[in-house]
Short mmCIF file of C-alpha atoms in Angstrom, two decimals:
data_model
loop_
_atom_site.label_atom_id
_atom_site.label_comp_id
_atom_site.label_asym_id
_atom_site.label_seq_id
_atom_site.Cartn_x
_atom_site.Cartn_y
_atom_site.Cartn_z
CA UNK A 19 3.54 18.48 -9.46
CA UNK A 20 6.23 18.18 -12.23
CA UNK A 21 6.44 21.93 -12.88
CA UNK A 22 7.63 22.38 -9.63
CA UNK A 23 10.50 20.66 -9.69
CA UNK A 24 11.33 21.69 -13.20
CA UNK A 25 11.33 25.27 -11.44
CA UNK A 26 13.21 24.04 -8.66
CA UNK A 27 16.39 22.53 -11.37
CA UNK A 28 15.85 26.11 -13.32
CA UNK A 29 16.49 27.82 -10.10
CA UNK A 30 19.09 25.23 -8.05
CA UNK A 31 21.77 28.29 -8.39
CA UNK A 32 19.98 30.45 -7.30
CA UNK A 33 20.33 31.74 -3.24
CA UNK A 34 17.07 31.41 -1.24
CA UNK A 35 16.10 34.39 0.97
CA UNK A 36 12.62 33.99 3.71
CA UNK A 37 10.70 36.57 3.29
CA UNK A 38 8.00 35.47 2.13
CA UNK A 39 7.23 38.62 -0.28
CA UNK A 40 10.25 36.98 -2.93
CA UNK A 41 7.79 34.15 -3.62
CA UNK A 42 5.32 33.64 -5.75
CA UNK A 43 1.62 33.14 -4.36
CA UNK A 44 -1.15 32.54 -6.40
CA UNK A 45 -3.08 36.27 -7.21
CA UNK A 46 -6.56 34.87 -5.29
CA UNK A 47 -4.98 33.68 -2.31
CA UNK A 48 -6.77 36.71 0.20
CA UNK A 49 -3.95 35.65 3.45
CA UNK A 50 -0.99 34.97 0.43
CA UNK A 51 1.22 37.74 2.25
CA UNK A 52 1.00 35.33 5.73
CA UNK A 53 2.25 32.20 4.12
CA UNK A 54 6.04 31.47 3.79
CA UNK A 55 7.89 28.29 1.92
CA UNK A 56 7.98 25.36 4.63
CA UNK A 57 12.16 24.68 5.50
CA UNK A 58 11.57 20.44 4.86
CA UNK A 59 13.16 19.67 0.96
CA UNK A 60 14.17 23.13 1.02
CA UNK A 61 15.69 22.66 -2.36
CA UNK A 62 11.84 22.52 -3.77
CA UNK A 63 11.19 26.65 -2.66
CA UNK A 64 13.30 27.41 -5.42
CA UNK A 65 10.27 27.08 -7.69
CA UNK A 66 7.91 29.28 -6.03
CA UNK A 67 11.43 32.00 -5.76
CA UNK A 68 10.70 34.92 -7.94
CA UNK A 69 13.81 35.94 -10.03
CA UNK A 70 13.53 38.61 -13.12
CA UNK A 71 11.75 38.31 -16.00
CA UNK A 72 9.73 35.70 -14.05
CA UNK A 73 6.25 38.06 -13.43
CA UNK A 74 5.07 40.26 -16.29
CA UNK A 75 4.32 44.36 -15.83
CA UNK A 76 0.97 43.47 -15.53
CA UNK A 77 1.26 40.79 -12.32
CA UNK A 78 0.60 37.85 -15.19
CA UNK A 79 3.60 34.97 -15.52
CA UNK A 80 6.00 35.15 -18.08
CA UNK A 81 6.60 31.33 -18.26
CA UNK A 82 3.81 28.93 -16.84
CA UNK A 83 6.82 26.42 -16.14
CA UNK A 84 8.80 29.50 -13.77
CA UNK A 85 7.85 30.73 -11.56
CA UNK A 86 4.82 27.91 -9.76
CA UNK A 87 3.05 29.24 -6.44
CA UNK A 88 4.34 28.50 -2.68
CA UNK A 89 0.87 26.57 -2.13
CA UNK A 90 1.90 24.07 -5.26
CA UNK A 91 5.31 23.78 -3.94
CA UNK A 92 4.42 23.21 -0.32
CA UNK A 93 1.47 20.26 -2.07
CA UNK A 94 4.60 18.58 -4.09
CA UNK A 95 5.87 18.37 -0.36
CA UNK A 96 2.80 16.52 1.16
CA UNK A 97 3.03 14.32 -2.12
CA UNK A 98 6.41 13.29 -0.72
CA UNK A 99 5.72 13.23 2.36
CA UNK A 100 2.96 10.53 2.34
CA UNK A 101 4.71 8.67 -0.59
CA UNK A 102 6.36 6.01 2.11
CA UNK A 103 3.03 5.69 3.67
CA UNK A 104 1.62 4.93 0.00
CA UNK A 105 4.40 2.80 -0.35
CA UNK A 106 3.67 -0.01 2.89
CA UNK A 107 0.37 -0.37 1.12
CA UNK A 108 2.22 -1.97 -1.70
CA UNK A 109 3.24 -5.03 -0.05
CA UNK A 110 0.40 -5.08 2.33
CA UNK A 111 -2.07 -5.84 -0.99
CA UNK A 112 0.54 -9.01 -2.22
CA UNK A 113 0.15 -11.16 0.07
CA UNK A 114 -3.56 -11.34 -0.11
CA UNK A 115 -3.02 -11.38 -4.58
CA UNK A 116 -1.08 -14.23 -4.07
CA UNK A 117 -2.93 -16.22 -1.10
CA UNK A 118 -6.30 -15.38 -3.85
CA UNK A 119 -4.39 -17.07 -6.46
CA UNK A 120 -3.28 -20.14 -5.11
CA UNK A 121 -6.56 -20.59 -3.19
CA UNK A 122 -8.27 -22.31 -5.62
CA UNK A 123 -5.04 -25.13 -6.20
CA UNK A 124 -5.60 -25.65 -2.26
CA UNK A 125 -8.96 -26.45 -2.23
CA UNK A 126 -8.94 -28.45 -5.48
CA UNK A 127 -6.70 -31.15 -2.99
CA UNK A 128 -8.57 -31.09 -0.71
CA UNK A 129 -12.23 -31.98 0.67
CA UNK A 130 -14.81 -29.92 -1.07
CA UNK A 131 -17.54 -32.40 0.88
CA UNK A 132 -20.02 -30.78 3.81
CA UNK A 133 -22.00 -32.96 4.83
CA UNK A 134 -23.92 -35.96 2.03
CA UNK A 135 -25.46 -34.29 -0.67
CA UNK A 136 -23.04 -31.28 -1.09
CA UNK A 137 -19.92 -29.78 -2.11
CA UNK A 138 -18.13 -26.95 -1.76
CA UNK A 139 -16.84 -25.72 -5.34
CA UNK A 140 -13.22 -24.91 -5.32
CA UNK A 141 -13.35 -21.09 -7.33
CA UNK A 142 -16.22 -20.26 -4.71
CA UNK A 143 -13.70 -21.05 -1.40
CA UNK A 144 -13.20 -17.09 -1.54
CA UNK A 145 -16.54 -15.83 -0.68
CA UNK A 146 -15.63 -16.82 2.85
CA UNK A 147 -13.62 -13.38 3.46
CA UNK A 148 -16.19 -11.06 6.01
CA UNK A 149 -17.16 -8.04 6.30
CA UNK A 150 -14.65 -4.36 5.77
CA UNK A 151 -13.95 -2.24 9.22
CA UNK A 152 -11.16 0.21 9.39
CA UNK A 153 -7.71 1.22 10.63
CA UNK A 154 -4.11 0.02 8.59
CA UNK A 155 -2.01 -1.32 10.97
CA UNK A 156 -4.31 -4.05 12.24
CA UNK A 157 -4.80 -4.70 8.82
CA UNK A 158 -0.94 -5.30 8.73
CA UNK A 159 -1.17 -7.32 11.67
CA UNK A 160 -3.98 -9.54 10.31
CA UNK A 161 -2.53 -10.01 7.05
CA UNK A 162 0.54 -10.78 8.23
CA UNK A 163 -1.81 -13.50 10.38
CA UNK A 164 -3.03 -14.53 7.88
CA UNK A 165 -0.05 -15.68 5.77
CA UNK A 166 0.84 -17.58 9.09
CA UNK A 167 -2.50 -19.37 9.24
CA UNK A 168 -2.58 -20.63 5.23
CA UNK A 169 1.06 -22.04 5.78
CA UNK A 170 0.41 -23.93 8.53
CA UNK A 171 -2.37 -25.10 6.83
CA UNK A 172 -0.94 -25.90 3.56
CA UNK A 173 1.29 -27.28 6.30
CA UNK A 174 -0.85 -29.69 7.66
CA UNK A 175 -2.29 -30.48 4.36
CA UNK A 176 1.62 -31.45 3.61
CA UNK A 177 1.74 -33.77 5.96
CA UNK A 178 -1.40 -36.23 6.04
CA UNK A 179 -0.48 -36.79 1.81
CA UNK A 180 2.87 -37.76 2.96
CA UNK A 181 1.32 -39.93 5.40
CA UNK A 182 -1.80 -41.23 2.98
CA UNK A 183 1.56 -41.28 0.94
CA UNK A 184 -0.17 -39.56 -1.81
CA UNK A 185 2.99 -37.97 -3.56
CA UNK A 186 3.41 -37.81 -6.86
CA UNK A 187 -0.78 -38.24 -7.31
CA UNK A 188 -1.73 -35.64 -9.23
CA UNK A 189 -5.68 -36.30 -9.21
CA UNK A 190 -5.01 -37.72 -5.25
CA UNK A 191 -7.59 -35.55 -3.03
CA UNK A 192 -6.02 -35.00 1.03
CA UNK A 193 -8.69 -36.40 3.11
CA UNK A 194 -8.58 -32.92 5.08
CA UNK A 195 -11.96 -30.34 4.56
CA UNK A 196 -11.80 -27.30 2.39
CA UNK A 197 -13.09 -25.86 5.00
CA UNK A 198 -9.39 -25.82 7.00
CA UNK A 199 -9.57 -22.48 4.61
CA UNK A 200 -12.13 -20.43 6.43
CA UNK A 201 -10.21 -19.32 9.08
CA UNK A 202 -7.19 -17.65 7.04
CA UNK A 203 -9.68 -16.35 4.54
CA UNK A 204 -12.01 -14.22 8.24
CA UNK A 205 -8.51 -13.05 8.98
CA UNK A 206 -7.30 -11.31 5.57
CA UNK A 207 -11.21 -10.43 5.11
CA UNK A 208 -11.12 -8.91 8.02
CA UNK A 209 -7.40 -7.39 7.89
CA UNK A 210 -8.89 -5.49 4.24
CA UNK A 211 -11.49 -4.66 6.06
CA UNK A 212 -9.20 -2.68 8.82
CA UNK A 213 -6.70 -0.94 6.50
CA UNK A 214 -8.56 -0.61 3.38
CA UNK A 215 -11.06 2.33 4.58
CA UNK A 216 -8.13 3.55 6.51
CA UNK A 217 -6.23 4.28 3.95
CA UNK A 218 -8.71 5.99 2.48
CA UNK A 219 -9.59 8.19 5.13
CA UNK A 220 -5.84 8.93 6.36
CA UNK A 221 -5.23 9.82 2.30
CA UNK A 222 -8.67 11.84 1.60
CA UNK A 223 -7.67 13.84 5.25
CA UNK A 224 -3.94 14.39 4.29
CA UNK A 225 -3.54 15.24 0.59
CA UNK A 226 -3.43 19.04 -0.45
CA UNK A 227 -7.01 20.41 -0.92
CA UNK A 228 -6.28 20.80 -5.11
CA UNK A 229 -5.90 16.99 -5.51
CA UNK A 230 -8.66 15.99 -2.72
CA UNK A 231 -10.96 14.37 -5.79
CA UNK A 232 -7.46 12.15 -6.77
CA UNK A 233 -6.90 11.22 -2.95
CA UNK A 234 -8.70 7.27 -2.96
CA UNK A 235 -7.72 6.65 -6.01
CA UNK A 236 -3.86 6.11 -4.85
CA UNK A 237 -5.51 2.73 -2.31
CA UNK A 238 -6.87 1.65 -6.04
CA UNK A 239 -3.67 2.33 -7.11
CA UNK A 240 -1.47 0.12 -4.84
CA UNK A 241 -4.04 -2.16 -4.89
CA UNK A 242 -3.40 -2.65 -8.64
CA UNK A 243 0.61 -2.44 -8.38
CA UNK A 244 0.17 -5.29 -5.80
CA UNK A 245 -1.91 -7.79 -8.52
CA UNK A 246 1.75 -7.77 -10.70
CA UNK A 247 4.09 -7.67 -7.85
CA UNK A 248 2.13 -10.91 -6.54
CA UNK A 249 1.64 -12.91 -9.75
CA UNK A 250 5.97 -11.48 -10.55
CA UNK A 251 6.35 -12.97 -7.25
CA UNK A 252 4.51 -16.05 -8.01
CA UNK A 253 5.99 -16.32 -11.25
CA UNK A 254 9.65 -15.87 -9.89
CA UNK A 255 9.18 -18.85 -6.98
CA UNK A 256 8.44 -20.74 -9.85
CA UNK A 257 11.73 -19.88 -11.71
CA UNK A 258 13.43 -20.21 -8.92
CA UNK A 259 12.20 -22.73 -6.45
CA UNK A 260 10.19 -26.26 -6.51
CA UNK A 261 7.57 -25.17 -3.77
CA UNK A 262 5.39 -24.60 -6.50
CA UNK A 263 5.68 -27.48 -8.48
CA UNK A 264 2.54 -28.03 -11.37
CA UNK A 265 1.35 -31.25 -8.88
CA UNK A 266 1.31 -28.97 -5.72
CA UNK A 267 1.38 -32.22 -3.76
CA UNK A 268 5.13 -32.53 -4.81
CA UNK A 269 5.63 -29.16 -3.59
CA UNK A 270 5.56 -26.65 -0.83
CA UNK A 271 3.40 -24.42 -0.64
CA UNK A 272 3.28 -23.66 2.91
CA UNK A 273 7.21 -22.02 1.92
CA UNK A 274 5.69 -19.26 0.18
CA UNK A 275 2.83 -18.89 2.33
CA UNK A 276 5.97 -18.54 5.00
CA UNK A 277 8.00 -16.28 2.30
CA UNK A 278 4.91 -13.84 2.48
CA UNK A 279 4.60 -13.75 6.26
CA UNK A 280 8.31 -12.80 6.21
CA UNK A 281 7.94 -9.98 3.84
CA UNK A 282 4.59 -8.50 5.37
CA UNK A 283 6.48 -8.04 8.69
CA UNK A 284 9.31 -6.16 7.44
CA UNK A 285 7.00 -4.05 5.55
CA UNK A 286 4.76 -4.14 8.57
CA UNK A 287 8.30 -2.93 10.30
CA UNK A 288 8.73 -0.09 7.43
CA UNK A 289 5.06 1.70 7.55
CA UNK A 290 5.62 1.27 11.90
CA UNK A 291 8.70 3.41 11.40
CA UNK A 292 7.43 6.24 8.56
CA UNK A 293 3.68 6.56 10.06
CA UNK A 294 5.40 6.72 14.04
CA UNK A 295 6.96 10.02 12.72
CA UNK A 296 4.72 10.70 10.64
CA UNK A 297 2.85 14.35 11.18
CA UNK A 298 -0.53 14.85 10.91
CA UNK A 299 -0.86 17.69 7.85
CA UNK A 300 -4.46 19.65 8.74
CA UNK A 301 -5.14 18.62 12.48
CA UNK A 302 -1.22 19.14 13.55
CA UNK A 303 0.40 16.49 15.86
CA UNK A 304 -2.79 15.27 16.81
CA UNK A 305 -3.48 11.65 16.09
CA UNK A 306 -6.76 10.73 13.78
CA UNK A 307 -8.46 8.63 16.93
CA UNK A 308 -7.07 10.94 19.58
CA UNK A 309 -10.55 12.69 21.68
CA UNK A 310 -11.46 16.19 20.89
CA UNK A 311 -11.76 18.38 23.77
#
């Protein structure tokens, strides 16, 4: 991919032509004469344009950094088109990371007793997430709803804390069952079940054939980046607000969840824009879920 960019920059002053034979094709491609450069991101077409000295007399390449094949140029264009949609996945993971980071703090300040003989460990509350399903868009919506529920539950916990005059008491337990955390975790768990398989299928389908083996890695990549973004956002909140003090009973952790809900909604709108205009690479204009005829 870097070779395409470098070659295009090196040939930036060369005028382009539409004839397919003026561009370098993969010698092993039997249909090379049928492939023409696409008009999108036209600047990159220069990377495959054949100039004097690019090809030796025996047909081999003089310099592997120029020219690139028209297929390699097309692969890079495909990745550029996918990049905005991939970017929307970064913040889709971030609220979930923030929630998992703050979950234990919430649970420690709530009544974890179930019945007379059983008490739920605060660290085990994350096990309430449900089994994954599919579809990215629904995953966005469910994740946003999960953040909103998190904010409402925390608001209720803070109201109960104030009504029982527990402010400033670091070890105080609010008389509110830890099971109130189940709905938000269930929404986020189902949301993950929709968007993670949806992302995996989408990228495997849309990545260029030469990069199929790495297509599923982009999901793990934005989840990993989401951890860093989530921790960075929490650190920023601690530095600039009083929402997350050492004793969360004296803070406003519900505002953090509302912030995630707002950012998630903005991210969802961003996703909708690019998803609406995206044209499927391998199946024409027909969406994934359209029935075959």
